[in-house]
mmCIF file with all atom_site columns, C-alpha atoms in Angstrom:
data_model
loop_
_atom_site.group_PDB
_atom_site.id
_atom_site.type_symbol
_atom_site.label_atom_id
_atom_site.label_alt_id
_atom_site.label_comp_id
_atom_site.label_asym_id
_atom_site.label_entity_id
_atom_site.label_seq_id
_atom_site.pdbx_PDB_ins_code
_atom_site.Cartn_x
_atom_site.Cartn_y
_atom_site.Cartn_z
_atom_site.occupancy
_atom_site.B_iso_or_equiv
_atom_site.pdbx_formal_charge
_atom_site.auth_seq_id
_atom_site.auth_comp_id
_atom_site.auth_asym_id
_atom_site.auth_atom_id
_atom_site.pdbx_PDB_model_num
ATOM 1   C CA . MET A 1 1   ? 16.990  0.425   -2.434  1.00 0.00 ? 1244 MET A CA 1
ATOM 2   C CA . ALA A 1 2   ? 15.218  -2.900  -2.584  1.00 0.00 ? 1245 ALA A CA 1
ATOM 3   C CA . LEU A 1 3   ? 11.787  -3.419  -2.525  1.00 0.00 ? 1246 LEU A CA 1
ATOM 4   C CA . THR A 1 4   ? 10.275  -6.132  0.336   1.00 0.00 ? 1247 THR A CA 1
ATOM 5   C CA . PRO A 1 5   ? 6.988   -7.747  0.118   1.00 0.00 ? 1248 PRO A CA 1
ATOM 6   C CA . GLY A 1 6   ? 4.968   -6.912  2.790   1.00 0.00 ? 1249 GLY A CA 1
ATOM 7   C CA . ALA A 1 7   ? 6.929   -3.612  3.765   1.00 0.00 ? 1250 ALA A CA 1
ATOM 8   C CA . ALA A 1 8   ? 5.528   -0.170  3.623   1.00 0.00 ? 1251 ALA A CA 1
ATOM 9   C CA . TRP A 1 9   ? 6.310   3.354   4.615   1.00 0.00 ? 1252 TRP A CA 1
ATOM 10  C CA . ALA A 1 10  ? 3.648   5.718   6.075   1.00 0.00 ? 1253 ALA A CA 1
ATOM 11  C CA . ALA A 1 11  ? 4.353   9.169   6.968   1.00 0.00 ? 1254 ALA A CA 1
ATOM 12  C CA . HIS A 1 12  ? 1.626   11.508  8.229   1.00 0.00 ? 1255 HIS A CA 1
ATOM 13  C CA . GLY A 1 13  ? 2.573   15.507  8.701   1.00 0.00 ? 1256 GLY A CA 1
ATOM 14  C CA . SER A 1 14  ? 1.104   18.393  9.932   1.00 0.00 ? 1257 SER A CA 1
ATOM 15  C CA . GLY A 1 15  ? 3.093   21.862  10.101  1.00 0.00 ? 1258 GLY A CA 1
ATOM 16  C CA . GLY A 1 16  ? 5.471   20.154  8.554   1.00 0.00 ? 1259 GLY A CA 1
ATOM 17  C CA . GLN A 1 17  ? 6.362   17.858  11.083  1.00 0.00 ? 1260 GLN A CA 1
ATOM 18  C CA . GLU A 1 18  ? 6.395   13.747  10.932  1.00 0.00 ? 1261 GLU A CA 1
ATOM 19  C CA . SER A 1 19  ? 4.462   12.631  13.866  1.00 0.00 ? 1262 SER A CA 1
ATOM 20  C CA . GLY A 1 20  ? 3.920   8.696   14.343  1.00 0.00 ? 1263 GLY A CA 1
ATOM 21  C CA . SER A 1 21  ? 5.586   7.849   11.064  1.00 0.00 ? 1264 SER A CA 1
ATOM 22  C CA . TYR A 1 22  ? 7.974   4.873   10.639  1.00 0.00 ? 1265 TYR A CA 1
ATOM 23  C CA . GLY A 1 23  ? 10.590  4.379   7.541   1.00 0.00 ? 1266 GLY A CA 1
ATOM 24  C CA . ALA A 1 24  ? 13.926  4.198   6.900   1.00 0.00 ? 1267 ALA A CA 1
ATOM 25  C CA . GLU A 1 25  ? 16.661  6.661   5.281   1.00 0.00 ? 1268 GLU A CA 1
ATOM 26  C CA . VAL A 1 26  ? 18.130  6.056   2.459   1.00 0.00 ? 1269 VAL A CA 1
ATOM 27  C CA . SER A 1 27  ? 21.220  7.244   0.865   1.00 0.00 ? 1270 SER A CA 1
ATOM 28  C CA . VAL A 1 28  ? 21.163  7.788   -3.092  1.00 0.00 ? 1271 VAL A CA 1
ATOM 29  C CA . SER A 1 29  ? 24.882  8.618   -4.755  1.00 0.00 ? 1272 SER A CA 1
ATOM 30  C CA . GLN A 1 30  ? 24.699  11.666  -7.556  1.00 0.00 ? 1273 GLN A CA 1
ATOM 31  C CA . GLY A 1 31  ? 24.480  8.720   -10.208 1.00 0.00 ? 1274 GLY A CA 1
ATOM 32  C CA . ASP A 1 32  ? 21.992  6.293   -9.402  1.00 0.00 ? 1275 ASP A CA 1
ATOM 33  C CA . PRO A 1 33  ? 19.330  6.283   -11.461 1.00 0.00 ? 1276 PRO A CA 1
ATOM 34  C CA . ARG A 1 34  ? 15.668  6.085   -9.671  1.00 0.00 ? 1277 ARG A CA 1
ATOM 35  C CA . VAL A 1 35  ? 13.926  2.934   -8.503  1.00 0.00 ? 1278 VAL A CA 1
ATOM 36  C CA . GLY A 1 36  ? 11.316  3.176   -11.587 1.00 0.00 ? 1279 GLY A CA 1
ATOM 37  C CA . GLU A 1 37  ? 14.327  3.065   -14.089 1.00 0.00 ? 1280 GLU A CA 1
ATOM 38  C CA . ARG A 1 38  ? 16.240  0.163   -12.640 1.00 0.00 ? 1281 ARG A CA 1
ATOM 39  C CA . VAL A 1 39  ? 12.888  -2.031  -12.004 1.00 0.00 ? 1282 VAL A CA 1
ATOM 40  C CA . PRO A 1 40  ? 11.252  -3.283  -15.321 1.00 0.00 ? 1283 PRO A CA 1
ATOM 41  C CA . GLY A 1 41  ? 7.826   -2.041  -15.786 1.00 0.00 ? 1284 GLY A CA 1
ATOM 42  C CA . TYR A 1 42  ? 7.569   -0.435  -12.632 1.00 0.00 ? 1285 TYR A CA 1
ATOM 43  C CA . GLU A 1 43  ? 4.240   0.895   -11.682 1.00 0.00 ? 1286 GLU A CA 1
ATOM 44  C CA . MET A 1 44  ? 1.947   2.320   -8.760  1.00 0.00 ? 1287 MET A CA 1
ATOM 45  C CA . VAL A 1 45  ? -1.817  1.382   -9.223  1.00 0.00 ? 1288 VAL A CA 1
ATOM 46  C CA . SER A 1 46  ? -4.520  2.334   -6.284  1.00 0.00 ? 1289 SER A CA 1
ATOM 47  C CA . LEU A 1 47  ? -7.570  1.780   -5.274  1.00 0.00 ? 1290 LEU A CA 1
ATOM 48  C CA . PRO A 1 48  ? -9.049  5.068   -4.214  1.00 0.00 ? 1291 PRO A CA 1
ATOM 49  C CA . ASN A 1 49  ? -10.957 5.359   -0.536  1.00 0.00 ? 1292 ASN A CA 1
ATOM 50  C CA . GLU A 1 50  ? -14.597 3.429   -0.627  1.00 0.00 ? 1293 GLU A CA 1
ATOM 51  C CA . ASN A 1 51  ? -16.467 2.484   2.256   1.00 0.00 ? 1294 ASN A CA 1
ATOM 52  C CA . VAL A 1 52  ? -16.981 -0.988  2.638   1.00 0.00 ? 1295 VAL A CA 1
ATOM 53  C CA . PRO A 1 53  ? -18.430 -3.239  5.209   1.00 0.00 ? 1296 PRO A CA 1
ATOM 54  C CA . ASN A 1 54  ? -16.036 -3.453  8.731   1.00 0.00 ? 1297 ASN A CA 1
ATOM 55  C CA . PHE A 1 55  ? -13.836 -6.191  7.775   1.00 0.00 ? 1298 PHE A CA 1
ATOM 56  C CA . GLN A 1 56  ? -14.333 -6.700  4.301   1.00 0.00 ? 1299 GLN A CA 1
ATOM 57  C CA . ARG A 1 57  ? -11.201 -7.286  2.202   1.00 0.00 ? 1300 ARG A CA 1
ATOM 58  C CA . ARG A 1 58  ? -10.417 -4.485  -0.767  1.00 0.00 ? 1301 ARG A CA 1
ATOM 59  C CA . THR A 1 59  ? -7.961  -6.024  -3.345  1.00 0.00 ? 1302 THR A CA 1
ATOM 60  C CA . VAL A 1 60  ? -6.047  -4.122  -5.876  1.00 0.00 ? 1303 VAL A CA 1
ATOM 61  C CA . TYR A 1 61  ? -4.595  -6.119  -8.491  1.00 0.00 ? 1304 TYR A CA 1
ATOM 62  C CA . CYS A 1 62  ? -1.190  -5.401  -11.004 1.00 0.00 ? 1305 CYS A CA 1
ATOM 63  C CA . PRO A 1 63  ? -1.423  -5.336  -14.457 1.00 0.00 ? 1306 PRO A CA 1
ATOM 64  C CA . HIS A 1 64  ? -1.217  -8.856  -16.126 1.00 0.00 ? 1307 HIS A CA 1
ATOM 65  C CA . GLY A 1 65  ? 1.965   -10.304 -16.399 1.00 0.00 ? 1308 GLY A CA 1
ATOM 66  C CA . LYS A 1 66  ? 3.189   -8.029  -13.568 1.00 0.00 ? 1309 LYS A CA 1
ATOM 67  C CA . LYS A 1 67  ? 3.843   -9.019  -9.721  1.00 0.00 ? 1310 LYS A CA 1
ATOM 68  C CA . ALA A 1 68  ? 3.387   -6.932  -6.591  1.00 0.00 ? 1311 ALA A CA 1
ATOM 69  C CA . LEU A 1 69  ? 7.021   -5.844  -5.142  1.00 0.00 ? 1312 LEU A CA 1
ATOM 70  C CA . GLY A 1 70  ? 4.844   -4.329  -2.200  1.00 0.00 ? 1313 GLY A CA 1
ATOM 71  C CA . GLY A 1 71  ? 2.037   -1.919  -1.118  1.00 0.00 ? 1314 GLY A CA 1
ATOM 72  C CA . GLY A 1 72  ? -0.004  -1.024  1.499   1.00 0.00 ? 1315 GLY A CA 1
ATOM 73  C CA . ALA A 1 73  ? -3.331  0.272   2.694   1.00 0.00 ? 1316 ALA A CA 1
ATOM 74  C CA . GLU A 1 74  ? -5.351  3.191   4.970   1.00 0.00 ? 1317 GLU A CA 1
ATOM 75  C CA . ALA A 1 75  ? -8.236  2.916   6.905   1.00 0.00 ? 1318 ALA A CA 1
ATOM 76  C CA . HIS A 1 76  ? -10.017 6.189   7.187   1.00 0.00 ? 1319 HIS A CA 1
ATOM 77  C CA . GLY A 1 77  ? -12.386 7.122   9.670   1.00 0.00 ? 1320 GLY A CA 1
ATOM 78  C CA . ALA A 1 78  ? -12.966 8.517   13.346  1.00 0.00 ? 1321 ALA A CA 1
ATOM 79  C CA . THR A 1 79  ? -12.671 5.487   15.138  1.00 0.00 ? 1322 THR A CA 1
ATOM 80  C CA . ALA A 1 80  ? -10.742 3.183   11.750  1.00 0.00 ? 1323 ALA A CA 1
ATOM 81  C CA . ILE A 1 81  ? -8.339  0.845   12.379  1.00 0.00 ? 1324 ILE A CA 1
ATOM 82  C CA . LEU A 1 82  ? -6.360  -0.983  9.707   1.00 0.00 ? 1325 LEU A CA 1
ATOM 83  C CA . LEU A 1 83  ? -6.537  -4.506  10.512  1.00 0.00 ? 1326 LEU A CA 1
ATOM 84  C CA . GLY A 1 84  ? -4.076  -5.893  7.593   1.00 0.00 ? 1327 GLY A CA 1
ATOM 85  C CA . SER A 1 85  ? -1.988  -4.839  4.607   1.00 0.00 ? 1328 SER A CA 1
ATOM 86  C CA . PHE A 1 86  ? -0.393  -8.102  2.750   1.00 0.00 ? 1329 PHE A CA 1
ATOM 87  C CA . PRO A 1 87  ? -0.405  -9.282  -0.707  1.00 0.00 ? 1330 PRO A CA 1
ATOM 88  C CA . THR A 1 88  ? -2.571  -11.312 -2.686  1.00 0.00 ? 1331 THR A CA 1
ATOM 89  C CA . ASP A 1 89  ? -1.653  -15.281 -2.318  1.00 0.00 ? 1332 ASP A CA 1
ATOM 90  C CA . ASP A 1 90  ? -0.572  -15.502 -6.132  1.00 0.00 ? 1333 ASP A CA 1
ATOM 91  C CA . GLY A 1 91  ? 1.510   -12.265 -5.778  1.00 0.00 ? 1334 GLY A CA 1
ATOM 92  C CA . THR A 1 92  ? -0.361  -10.221 -8.600  1.00 0.00 ? 1335 THR A CA 1
ATOM 93  C CA . GLY A 1 93  ? -1.930  -7.389  -6.041  1.00 0.00 ? 1336 GLY A CA 1
ATOM 94  C CA . TRP A 1 94  ? -2.262  -5.789  -2.439  1.00 0.00 ? 1337 TRP A CA 1
ATOM 95  C CA . ILE A 1 95  ? -5.059  -6.746  -0.057  1.00 0.00 ? 1338 ILE A CA 1
ATOM 96  C CA . GLY A 1 96  ? -6.317  -4.147  2.898   1.00 0.00 ? 1339 GLY A CA 1
ATOM 97  C CA . LEU A 1 97  ? -9.029  -4.461  5.402   1.00 0.00 ? 1340 LEU A CA 1
ATOM 98  C CA . GLY A 1 98  ? -10.317 -2.536  8.463   1.00 0.00 ? 1341 GLY A CA 1
ATOM 99  C CA . ARG A 1 99  ? -13.010 -1.767  10.853  1.00 0.00 ? 1342 ARG A CA 1
ATOM 100 C CA . GLN A 1 100 ? -14.420 0.912   12.693  1.00 0.00 ? 1343 GLN A CA 1
ATOM 101 C CA . THR A 1 101 ? -15.157 0.925   16.285  1.00 0.00 ? 1344 THR A CA 1
ATOM 102 C CA . ALA A 1 102 ? -18.320 3.184   16.100  1.00 0.00 ? 1345 ALA A CA 1
ATOM 103 C CA . THR A 1 103 ? -19.964 2.035   12.594  1.00 0.00 ? 1346 THR A CA 1
ATOM 104 C CA . ASP A 1 104 ? -20.497 -0.807  10.345  1.00 0.00 ? 1347 ASP A CA 1
ATOM 105 C CA . ASN A 1 105 ? -18.251 0.338   7.959   1.00 0.00 ? 1348 ASN A CA 1
ATOM 106 C CA . VAL A 1 106 ? -14.860 1.842   7.290   1.00 0.00 ? 1349 VAL A CA 1
ATOM 107 C CA . GLY A 1 107 ? -12.690 3.706   4.758   1.00 0.00 ? 1350 GLY A CA 1
ATOM 108 C CA . ILE A 1 108 ? -10.322 2.028   3.004   1.00 0.00 ? 1351 ILE A CA 1
ATOM 109 C CA . SER A 1 109 ? -7.676  2.668   0.093   1.00 0.00 ? 1352 SER A CA 1
ATOM 110 C CA . VAL A 1 110 ? -5.115  0.282   -1.126  1.00 0.00 ? 1353 VAL A CA 1
ATOM 111 C CA . PHE A 1 111 ? -1.862  0.314   -3.359  1.00 0.00 ? 1354 PHE A CA 1
ATOM 112 C CA . VAL A 1 112 ? 0.199   -1.822  -4.668  1.00 0.00 ? 1355 VAL A CA 1
ATOM 113 C CA . ILE A 1 113 ? 3.573   -1.509  -6.421  1.00 0.00 ? 1356 ILE A CA 1
ATOM 114 C CA . CYS A 1 114 ? 4.416   -3.791  -9.683  1.00 0.00 ? 1357 CYS A CA 1
ATOM 115 C CA . ALA A 1 115 ? 6.915   -4.864  -11.839 1.00 0.00 ? 1358 ALA A CA 1
ATOM 116 C CA . ASN A 1 116 ? 7.882   -7.355  -14.474 1.00 0.00 ? 1359 ASN A CA 1
ATOM 117 C CA . VAL A 1 117 ? 9.611   -10.008 -12.507 1.00 0.00 ? 1360 VAL A CA 1
#
């Protein structure tokens, strides 16, 4: 399974069924090691949900010396819209931003997948 900058997968379920999710099925043979065992220094770093003004970026960074392999963000709120989820210019973190149509702030959580590359 290859991790690609800018690619993310999310699933939202209720009652055991997925709804509105996008993703790819991955076939793994019995002898394959887990992704974290094949990628040196693999780890996921997250920035928990926090309310910020609409359109304000939230950024999470990899530990020193590591680069972002991918990441994602989620907008929280009744009328929340995720406007962006993308890597930092230097490739060491991930940015999320959003807005709500009914209020002046939005909850944003962000995560980044990091490794020694």
